[in-house]
Coordinates of C-alpha atoms in Angstrom, one line a residue:
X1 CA 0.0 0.0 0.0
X2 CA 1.7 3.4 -1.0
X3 CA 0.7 6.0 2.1
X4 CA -1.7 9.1 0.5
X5 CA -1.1 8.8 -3.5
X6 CA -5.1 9.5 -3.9
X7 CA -4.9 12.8 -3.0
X8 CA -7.6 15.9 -4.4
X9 CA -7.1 17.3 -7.9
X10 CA -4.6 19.8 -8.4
X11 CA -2.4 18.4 -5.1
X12 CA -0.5 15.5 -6.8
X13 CA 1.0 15.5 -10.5
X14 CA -0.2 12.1 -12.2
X15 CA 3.5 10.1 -11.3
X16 CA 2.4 7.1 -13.5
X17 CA 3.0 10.2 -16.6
X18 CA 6.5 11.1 -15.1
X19 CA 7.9 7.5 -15.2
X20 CA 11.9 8.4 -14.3
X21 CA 11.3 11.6 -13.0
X22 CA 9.2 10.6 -10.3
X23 CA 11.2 7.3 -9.5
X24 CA 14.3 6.8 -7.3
X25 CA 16.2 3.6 -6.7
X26 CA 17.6 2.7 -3.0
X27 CA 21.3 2.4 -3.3
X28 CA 22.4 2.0 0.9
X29 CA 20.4 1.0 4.0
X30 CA 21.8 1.7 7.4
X31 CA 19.5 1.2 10.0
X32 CA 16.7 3.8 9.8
X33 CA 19.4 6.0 7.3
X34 CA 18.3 5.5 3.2
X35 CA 19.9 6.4 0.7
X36 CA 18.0 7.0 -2.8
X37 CA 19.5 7.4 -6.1
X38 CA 17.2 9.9 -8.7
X39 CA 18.5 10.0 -12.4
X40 CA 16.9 13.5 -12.6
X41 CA 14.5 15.7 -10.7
X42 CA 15.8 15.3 -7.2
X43 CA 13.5 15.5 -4.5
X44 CA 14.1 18.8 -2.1
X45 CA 14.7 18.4 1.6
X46 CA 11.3 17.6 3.4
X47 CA 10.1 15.8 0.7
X48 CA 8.3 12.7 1.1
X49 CA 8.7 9.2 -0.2
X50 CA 7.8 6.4 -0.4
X51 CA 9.1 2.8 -1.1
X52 CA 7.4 0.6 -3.8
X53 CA 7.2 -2.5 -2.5
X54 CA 5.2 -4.6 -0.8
X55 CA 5.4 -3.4 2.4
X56 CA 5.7 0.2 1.7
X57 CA 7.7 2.2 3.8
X58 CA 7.6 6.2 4.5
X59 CA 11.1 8.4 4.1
X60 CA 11.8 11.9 4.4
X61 CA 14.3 13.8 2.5
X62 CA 17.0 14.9 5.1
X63 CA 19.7 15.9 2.5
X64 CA 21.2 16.0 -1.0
X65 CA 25.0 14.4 -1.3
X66 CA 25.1 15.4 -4.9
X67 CA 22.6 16.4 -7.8
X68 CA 21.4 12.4 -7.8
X69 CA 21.3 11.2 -4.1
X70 CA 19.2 11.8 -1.5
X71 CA 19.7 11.1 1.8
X72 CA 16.5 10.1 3.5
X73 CA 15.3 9.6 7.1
X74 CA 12.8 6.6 8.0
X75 CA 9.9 7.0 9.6
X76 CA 9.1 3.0 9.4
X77 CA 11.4 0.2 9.8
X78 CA 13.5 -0.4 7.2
X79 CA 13.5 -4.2 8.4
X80 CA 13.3 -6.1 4.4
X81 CA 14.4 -3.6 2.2
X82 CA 17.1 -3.7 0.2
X83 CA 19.1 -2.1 -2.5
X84 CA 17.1 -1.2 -6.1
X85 CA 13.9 -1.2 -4.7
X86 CA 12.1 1.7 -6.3
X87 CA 11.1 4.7 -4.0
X88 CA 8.6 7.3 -5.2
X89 CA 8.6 10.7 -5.4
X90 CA 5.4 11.7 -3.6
X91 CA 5.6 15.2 -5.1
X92 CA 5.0 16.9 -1.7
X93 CA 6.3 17.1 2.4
X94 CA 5.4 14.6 4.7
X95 CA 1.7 15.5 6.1
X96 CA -1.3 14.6 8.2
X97 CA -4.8 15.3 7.9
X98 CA -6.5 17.8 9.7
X99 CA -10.6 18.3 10.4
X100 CA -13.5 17.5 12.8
X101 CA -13.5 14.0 12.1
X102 CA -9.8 13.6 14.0
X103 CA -11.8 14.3 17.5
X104 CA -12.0 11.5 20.0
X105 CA -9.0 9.5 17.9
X106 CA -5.8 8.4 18.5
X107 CA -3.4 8.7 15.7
X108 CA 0.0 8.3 14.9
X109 CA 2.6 10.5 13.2
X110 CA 1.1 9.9 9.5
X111 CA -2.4 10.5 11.1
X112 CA -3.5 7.1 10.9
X113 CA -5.8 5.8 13.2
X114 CA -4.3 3.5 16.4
X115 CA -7.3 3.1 19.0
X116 CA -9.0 0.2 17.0
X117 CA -11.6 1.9 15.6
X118 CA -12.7 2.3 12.1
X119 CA -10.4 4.2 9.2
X120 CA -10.5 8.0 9.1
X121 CA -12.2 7.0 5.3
X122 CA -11.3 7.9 1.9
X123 CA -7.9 9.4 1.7
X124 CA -9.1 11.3 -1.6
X125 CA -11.5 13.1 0.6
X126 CA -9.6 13.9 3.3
X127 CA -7.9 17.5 3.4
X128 CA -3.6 17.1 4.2
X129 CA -1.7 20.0 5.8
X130 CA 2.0 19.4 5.8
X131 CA 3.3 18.5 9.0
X132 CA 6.2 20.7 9.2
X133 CA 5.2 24.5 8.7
X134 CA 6.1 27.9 9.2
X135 CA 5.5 29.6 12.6
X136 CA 2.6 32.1 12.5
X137 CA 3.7 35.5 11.7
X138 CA 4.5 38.2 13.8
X139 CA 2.4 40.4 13.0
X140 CA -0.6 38.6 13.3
X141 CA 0.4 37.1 16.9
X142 CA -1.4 38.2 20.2
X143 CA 0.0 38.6 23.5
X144 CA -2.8 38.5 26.2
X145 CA -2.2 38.3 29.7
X146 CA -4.5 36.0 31.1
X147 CA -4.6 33.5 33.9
X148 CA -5.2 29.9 32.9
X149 CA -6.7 28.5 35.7
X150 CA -6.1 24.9 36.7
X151 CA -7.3 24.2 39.9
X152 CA -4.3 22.7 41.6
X153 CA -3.1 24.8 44.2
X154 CA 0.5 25.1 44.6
X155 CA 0.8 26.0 40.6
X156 CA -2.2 28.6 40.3
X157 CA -0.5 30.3 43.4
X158 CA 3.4 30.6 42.8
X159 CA 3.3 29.4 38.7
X160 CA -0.2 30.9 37.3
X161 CA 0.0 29.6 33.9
X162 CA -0.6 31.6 30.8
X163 CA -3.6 31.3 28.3
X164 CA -1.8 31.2 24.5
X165 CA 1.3 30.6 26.7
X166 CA 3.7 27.6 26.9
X167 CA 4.3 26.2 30.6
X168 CA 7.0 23.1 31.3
X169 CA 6.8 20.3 34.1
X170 CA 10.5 19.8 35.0
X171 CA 11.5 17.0 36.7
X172 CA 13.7 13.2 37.1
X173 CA 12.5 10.2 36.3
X174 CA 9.5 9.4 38.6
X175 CA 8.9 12.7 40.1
X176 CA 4.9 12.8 39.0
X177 CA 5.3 14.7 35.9
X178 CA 2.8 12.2 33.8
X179 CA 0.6 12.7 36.8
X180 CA 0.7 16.0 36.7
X181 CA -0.3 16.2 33.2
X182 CA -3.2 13.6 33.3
X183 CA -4.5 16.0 36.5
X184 CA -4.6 19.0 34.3
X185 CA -6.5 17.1 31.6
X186 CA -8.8 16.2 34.2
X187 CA -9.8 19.4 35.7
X188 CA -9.0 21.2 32.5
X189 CA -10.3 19.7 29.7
X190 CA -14.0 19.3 30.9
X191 CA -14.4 23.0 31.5
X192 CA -12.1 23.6 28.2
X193 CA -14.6 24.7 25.7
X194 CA -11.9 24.3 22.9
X195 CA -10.1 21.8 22.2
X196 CA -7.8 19.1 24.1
X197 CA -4.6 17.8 22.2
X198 CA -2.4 15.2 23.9
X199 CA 0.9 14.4 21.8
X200 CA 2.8 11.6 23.2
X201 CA 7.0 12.1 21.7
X202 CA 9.1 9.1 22.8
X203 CA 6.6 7.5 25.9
X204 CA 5.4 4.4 27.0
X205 CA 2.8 2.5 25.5
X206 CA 0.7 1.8 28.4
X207 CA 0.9 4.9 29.2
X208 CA -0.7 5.9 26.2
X209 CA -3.1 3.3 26.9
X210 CA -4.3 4.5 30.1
X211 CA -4.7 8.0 29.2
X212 CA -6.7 7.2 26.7
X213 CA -9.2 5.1 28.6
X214 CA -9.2 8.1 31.6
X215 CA -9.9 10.4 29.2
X216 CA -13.1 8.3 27.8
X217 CA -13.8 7.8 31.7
X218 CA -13.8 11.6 32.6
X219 CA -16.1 12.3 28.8
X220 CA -13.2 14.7 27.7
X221 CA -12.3 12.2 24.2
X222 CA -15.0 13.8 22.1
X223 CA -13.5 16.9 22.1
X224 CA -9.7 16.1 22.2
X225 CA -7.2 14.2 19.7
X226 CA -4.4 12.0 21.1
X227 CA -1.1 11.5 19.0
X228 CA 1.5 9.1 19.6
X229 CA 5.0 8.6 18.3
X230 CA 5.5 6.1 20.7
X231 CA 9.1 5.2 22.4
X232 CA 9.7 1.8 20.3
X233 CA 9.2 3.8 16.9
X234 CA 12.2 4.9 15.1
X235 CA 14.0 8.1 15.5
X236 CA 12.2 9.7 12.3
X237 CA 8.8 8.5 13.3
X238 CA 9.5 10.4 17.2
X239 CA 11.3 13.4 16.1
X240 CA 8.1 14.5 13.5
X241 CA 4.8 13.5 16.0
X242 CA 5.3 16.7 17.3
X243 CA 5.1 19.1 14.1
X244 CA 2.4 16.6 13.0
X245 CA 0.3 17.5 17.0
X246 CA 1.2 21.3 16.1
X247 CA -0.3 21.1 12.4
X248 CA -3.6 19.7 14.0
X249 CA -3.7 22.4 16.4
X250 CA -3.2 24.7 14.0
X251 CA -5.5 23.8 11.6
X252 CA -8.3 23.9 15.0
X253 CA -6.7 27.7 15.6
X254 CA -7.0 29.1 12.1
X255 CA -9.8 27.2 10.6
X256 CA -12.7 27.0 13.7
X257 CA -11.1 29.6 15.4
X258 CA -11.1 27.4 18.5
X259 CA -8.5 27.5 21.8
X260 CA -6.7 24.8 22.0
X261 CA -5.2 22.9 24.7
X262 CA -1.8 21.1 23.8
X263 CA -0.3 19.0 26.4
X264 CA 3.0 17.2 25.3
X265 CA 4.9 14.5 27.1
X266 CA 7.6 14.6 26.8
X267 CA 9.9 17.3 25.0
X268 CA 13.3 15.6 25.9
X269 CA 12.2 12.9 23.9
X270 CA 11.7 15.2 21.0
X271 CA 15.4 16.6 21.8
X272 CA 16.7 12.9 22.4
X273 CA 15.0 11.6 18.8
X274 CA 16.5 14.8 16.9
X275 CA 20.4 13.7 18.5
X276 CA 19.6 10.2 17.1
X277 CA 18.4 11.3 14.2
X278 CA 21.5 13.6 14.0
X279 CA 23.9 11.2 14.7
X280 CA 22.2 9.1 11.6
X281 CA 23.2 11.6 9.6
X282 CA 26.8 11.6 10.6
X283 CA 26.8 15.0 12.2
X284 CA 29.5 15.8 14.6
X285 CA 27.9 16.0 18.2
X286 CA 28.4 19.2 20.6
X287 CA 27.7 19.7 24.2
X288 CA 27.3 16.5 26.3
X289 CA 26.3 14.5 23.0
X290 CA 23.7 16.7 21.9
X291 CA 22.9 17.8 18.0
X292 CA 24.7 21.1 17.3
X293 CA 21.4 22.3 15.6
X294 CA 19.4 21.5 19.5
X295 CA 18.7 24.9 20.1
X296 CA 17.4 25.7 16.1
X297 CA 15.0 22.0 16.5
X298 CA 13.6 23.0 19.3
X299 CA 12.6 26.9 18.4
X300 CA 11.2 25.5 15.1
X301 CA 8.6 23.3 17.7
X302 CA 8.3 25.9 20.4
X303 CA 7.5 28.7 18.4
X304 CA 4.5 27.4 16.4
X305 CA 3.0 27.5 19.9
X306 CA 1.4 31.0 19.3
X307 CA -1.9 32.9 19.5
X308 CA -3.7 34.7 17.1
X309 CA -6.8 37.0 16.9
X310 CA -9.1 34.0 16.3
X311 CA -8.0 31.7 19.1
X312 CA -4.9 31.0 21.6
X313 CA -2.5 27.7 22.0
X314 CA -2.6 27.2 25.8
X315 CA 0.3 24.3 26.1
X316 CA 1.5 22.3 29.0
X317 CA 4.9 20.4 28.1
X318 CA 6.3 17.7 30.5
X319 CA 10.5 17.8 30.0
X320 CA 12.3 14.7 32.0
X321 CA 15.7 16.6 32.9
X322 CA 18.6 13.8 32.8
X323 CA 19.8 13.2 36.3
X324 CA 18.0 16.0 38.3
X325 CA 20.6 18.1 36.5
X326 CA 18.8 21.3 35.1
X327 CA 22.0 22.8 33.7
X328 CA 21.7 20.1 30.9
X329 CA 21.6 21.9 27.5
X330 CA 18.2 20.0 27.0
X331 CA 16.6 21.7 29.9
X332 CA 18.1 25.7 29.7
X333 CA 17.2 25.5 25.9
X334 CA 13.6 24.1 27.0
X335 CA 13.4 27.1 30.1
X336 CA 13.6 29.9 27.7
X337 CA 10.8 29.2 25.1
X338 CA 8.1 29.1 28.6
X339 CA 6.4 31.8 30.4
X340 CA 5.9 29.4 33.3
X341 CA 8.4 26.7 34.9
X342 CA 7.1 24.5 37.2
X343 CA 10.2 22.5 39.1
X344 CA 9.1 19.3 40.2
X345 CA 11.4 18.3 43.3
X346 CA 12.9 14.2 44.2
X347 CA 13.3 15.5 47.8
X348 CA 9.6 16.4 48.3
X349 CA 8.5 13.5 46.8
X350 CA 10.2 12.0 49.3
X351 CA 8.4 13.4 52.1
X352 CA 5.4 12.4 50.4
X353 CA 4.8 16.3 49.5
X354 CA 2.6 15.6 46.5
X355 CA 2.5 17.1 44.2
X356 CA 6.3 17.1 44.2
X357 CA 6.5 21.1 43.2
X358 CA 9.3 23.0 44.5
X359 CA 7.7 26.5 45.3
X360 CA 11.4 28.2 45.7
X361 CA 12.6 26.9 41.9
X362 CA 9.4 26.9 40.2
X363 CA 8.2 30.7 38.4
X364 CA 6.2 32.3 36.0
X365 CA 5.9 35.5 33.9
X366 CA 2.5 36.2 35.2
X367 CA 3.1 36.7 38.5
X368 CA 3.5 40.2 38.7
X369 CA 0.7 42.9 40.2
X370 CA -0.3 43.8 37.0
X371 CA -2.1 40.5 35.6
X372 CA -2.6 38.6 38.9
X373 CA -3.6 41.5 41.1
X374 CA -1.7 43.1 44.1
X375 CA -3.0 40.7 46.8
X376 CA -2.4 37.4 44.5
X377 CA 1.4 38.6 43.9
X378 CA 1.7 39.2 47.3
X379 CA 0.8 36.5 48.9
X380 CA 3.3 34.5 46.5
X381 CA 5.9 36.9 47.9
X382 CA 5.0 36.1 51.4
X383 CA 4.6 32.0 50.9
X384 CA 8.3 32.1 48.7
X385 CA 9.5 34.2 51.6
X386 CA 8.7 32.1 54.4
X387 CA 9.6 29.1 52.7
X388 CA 13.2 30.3 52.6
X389 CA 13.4 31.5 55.8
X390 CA 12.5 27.9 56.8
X391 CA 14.9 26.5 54.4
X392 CA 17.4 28.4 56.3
X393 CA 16.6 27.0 59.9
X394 CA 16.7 23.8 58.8
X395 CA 20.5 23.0 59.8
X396 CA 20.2 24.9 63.1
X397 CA 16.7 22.7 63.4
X398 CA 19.3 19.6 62.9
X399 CA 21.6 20.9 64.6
X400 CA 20.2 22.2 67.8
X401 CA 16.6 21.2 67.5
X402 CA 13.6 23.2 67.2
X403 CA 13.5 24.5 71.1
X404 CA 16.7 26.4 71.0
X405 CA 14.9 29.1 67.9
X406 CA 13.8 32.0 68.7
X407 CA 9.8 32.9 69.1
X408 CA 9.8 35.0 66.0
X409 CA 11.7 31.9 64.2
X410 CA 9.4 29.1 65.5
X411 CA 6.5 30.6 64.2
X412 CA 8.2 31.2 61.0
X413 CA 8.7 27.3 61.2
X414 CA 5.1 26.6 61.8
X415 CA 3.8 28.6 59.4
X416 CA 6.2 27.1 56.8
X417 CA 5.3 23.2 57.7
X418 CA 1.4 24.1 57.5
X419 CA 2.2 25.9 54.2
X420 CA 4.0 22.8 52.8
X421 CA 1.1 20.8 53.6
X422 CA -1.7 23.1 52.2
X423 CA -0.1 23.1 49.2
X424 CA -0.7 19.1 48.8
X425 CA -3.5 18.0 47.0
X426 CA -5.4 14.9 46.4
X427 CA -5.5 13.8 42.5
X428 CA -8.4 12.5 40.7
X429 CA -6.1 10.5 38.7
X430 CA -4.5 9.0 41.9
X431 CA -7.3 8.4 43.7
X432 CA -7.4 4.7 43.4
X433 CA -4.2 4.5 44.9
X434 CA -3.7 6.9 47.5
X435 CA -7.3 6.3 49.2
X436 CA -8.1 10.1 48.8
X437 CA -11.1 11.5 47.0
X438 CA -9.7 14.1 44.2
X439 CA -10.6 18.3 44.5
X440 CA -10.4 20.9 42.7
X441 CA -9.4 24.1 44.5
X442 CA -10.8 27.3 43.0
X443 CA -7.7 30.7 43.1
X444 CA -9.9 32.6 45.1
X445 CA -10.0 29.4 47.8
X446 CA -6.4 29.0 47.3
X447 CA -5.7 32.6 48.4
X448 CA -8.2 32.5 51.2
X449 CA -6.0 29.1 52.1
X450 CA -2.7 30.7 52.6
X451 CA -3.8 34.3 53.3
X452 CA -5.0 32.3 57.0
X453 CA -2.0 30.2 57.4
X454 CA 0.1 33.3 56.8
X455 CA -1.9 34.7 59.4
X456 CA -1.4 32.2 61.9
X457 CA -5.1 31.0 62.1
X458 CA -4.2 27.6 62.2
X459 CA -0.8 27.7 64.8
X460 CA -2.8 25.0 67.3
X461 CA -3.7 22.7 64.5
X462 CA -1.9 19.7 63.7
X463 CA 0.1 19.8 60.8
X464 CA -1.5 16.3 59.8
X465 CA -4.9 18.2 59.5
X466 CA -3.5 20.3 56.6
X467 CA -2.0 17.5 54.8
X468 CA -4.0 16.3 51.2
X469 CA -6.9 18.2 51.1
X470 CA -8.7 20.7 49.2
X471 CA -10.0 24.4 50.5
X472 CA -9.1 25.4 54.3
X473 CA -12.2 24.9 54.7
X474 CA -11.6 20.7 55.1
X475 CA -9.0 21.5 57.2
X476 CA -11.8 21.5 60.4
X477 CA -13.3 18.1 58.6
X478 CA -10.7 16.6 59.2
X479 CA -10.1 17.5 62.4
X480 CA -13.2 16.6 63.7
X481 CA -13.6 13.6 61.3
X482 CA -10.0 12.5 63.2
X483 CA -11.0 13.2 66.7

């Protein structure tokens, strides 16, 4: 089967007419690398192609060795093929399609459908946007300055995230960053009135299997697509599903003038396919192994995530930081595309703190008087603030113990411990194994929340009473439910 041949008239030049000029001959297979010999009319870089033979297999144009080779990248196995098999010239880039009908599927980088269910239909019918496109230009971007509330406490108080912004969950291995993001689609998605996107670069299949069956739980599918380029796919196949995500957003932005929700896990996949991908092509490394083009990759992802006067791209982007080490070139290039980073800590987790947000690393471009409002911003202040004080104490606490503080510095450390706590949460999406019911906490509860803790209301309480629950309001539940 050759992938999207049929295409409507005017799209694709009738190759059976073209006979050389449209056929290539494979002349080298390494691994997922092809190269593909064209008498004449060499493809251009980004072209697609594809093999003819039984078993047909999609490559992409990466470069040109000389005027009658092309170096191509594949997106399929390459498992059977063999020299002088005849590729075709496609006559356009690689693409997906893009309408109403991709709602409540999951697809896969060429936009074919993975959940089981029936074919998208005729491929002569269905409308292609190429997957790799131009970011939208600047003069018809909009910057608004809105909150985008979530619900979860600790990151609607000290990292508000930004409607048509781009926020990152940085963390190791195992910190809750999946979590996090199956929390937001949760609470977000139902009251989203747009549209949900959830790309998968590089992950787990049952991980994709599980969100997909939470999401027809919680009734959000119907309104949200789900790609995959999943982690045992080649390099090619990982390193595009992200464009081909963007292109569907897009095409939900500029057509139906929708918002769209794009949540990605995870982006050091992306970065990790591009270095293999790379290092396919023979391309010298540069810091710490990475692709010398890392930094040009990534902006050509991360700046398609725009708004525009018809609708905004709100996205969420898990980024797994190698080691716990956030000077790694993946993670600094990743922290300056976002207008909120939210710093997901091992230690906390450890403590059972969940979720596992470090309030003194995490940040965001909205938190400033002017979009939040003077008592928002300045309760953040006041929570970072005390948090560090109690940071401080900490060794003379270990040290000394806790009786040897001053007055002033004992309350400091109360109010810091009951803080830590409030800013737990129970998760929907956790429920089943943590024995807590999940809650959503509105901005004005969280603020009433930490305004009282900051004011000492809750001194003679037990820390315990704070711990995993929703509004302050529990907090006397709890109490009474424990006594």
């Amino acid at each position: 089967m050759i992938r999207n041949i049929t295409e409507p008239a005017g799209t694709l030049g009738n190759f059976h007419q073209s006979g050389e000029e449209a056929t290539g001959t494979v002349v080298a297979v390494r691994g997922s690398v092809v190269d593909v010999f064209f008498p004449s009319n060499l493809p251009p870089i980004g072209r697609e192609l594809n093999t003819l033979a039984d078993h047909s297999i999609v490559l992409e144009v990466e470069s040109q060795l000389d005027s009658e080779t092309a170096r191509c990248i594949a997106l399929q196995t390459t498992k059977g093929l063999a020299r002088g098999v005849p590729v075709l010239d496609t006559q356009h880039p690689l693409r997906v399609p893009v309408g109403n009908f991709l709602l409540g599927r999951m697809l896969n980088v060429f936009g074919d459908v993975i959940d089981g269910g029936p074919s998208l239909g005729d491929q002569s019918e269905l409308q292609y946007w190429p997957t790799v496109r131009p970011p939208l230009e600047l003069s018809l971007r909009v910057a608004k300055s809105d909150v985008f509330e979530t619900g979860i406490k600790v990151i609607d108080l000290l990292s508000p995230l930004e409607r048509g912004g781009k926020a990152g969950l940085f963390g190791g291995a195992g910190v809750g960053k999946t979590v996090l993001i199956t929390e937001l689609i949760h609470n977000v998605a139902g009251e989203h009135e747009g549209v949900s996107l959830f790309c998968g670069i590089g992950e787990r299949c049952r991980e994709a299997e599980e969100l997909h069956r939470e999401m027809q739980t919680a009734g959000v599918l119907k309104n949200a697509v789900m790609v995959f380029g999943q982690m045992n796919e080649p390099p090619g196949a990982r390193f595009r599903v992200g464009h081909a995500a963007l292109t569907m957003a897009e095409y939900f932005r500029d057509v139906h003038q929708k918002d769209v929700l794009l949540l990605i896990d995870n982006v050091f996949r992306f970065i990790q396919s591009g270095t293999e991908v790379s290092g396919l092509m023979g391309r010298l490394p540069s810091r710490v192994g990475y692709q010398p083009t890392l930094a040009t990759e990534l902006a050509e992802l991360e700046e398609r995530i725009c708004s525009s006067s018809h609708g905004a791209i709100t996205s969420v982007q898990a980024v797994y930081v190698p080691a716990d080490d956030f000077t790694d070139p993946s993670a600094v290039h990743t922290f300056s595309h976002l207008s909120s980073s939210i710093v997901l800590s091992r230690k906390r987790a450890g403590e059972g703190l969940y979720p596992a947000v470090d309030p003194l690393s995490s940040g965001s471009n909205m938190l400033v008087p002017q979009i939040v409002g003077e008592r928002h911003a300045h309760l953040a202040r006041e929570v970072r603030k005390t948090l560090a004080q109690y940071q401080e104490l900490k060794d003379i606490i270990a040290m000394l113990g806790l009786d040897e503080l001053s007055r002033e510095d004992r309350r400091i450390v109360n109010r810091a411990r009951r803080l830590e706590r409030f800013m737990t949460q129970p998760f929907f999406t956790t429920g089943q194994f943590t024995g807590y019911e999940g809650r959503v906490v509105s901005l004005a509860e969280t603020l009433e929340g930490t305004e009282r803790i900051l004011k000492d209301d809750f001194y003679d309480y037990p820390e315990q009473a704070l711990y995993m629950i929703g509004a302050i309001d529990d907090v006397k539940l709890k109490t009474r439910a424990g006594s």
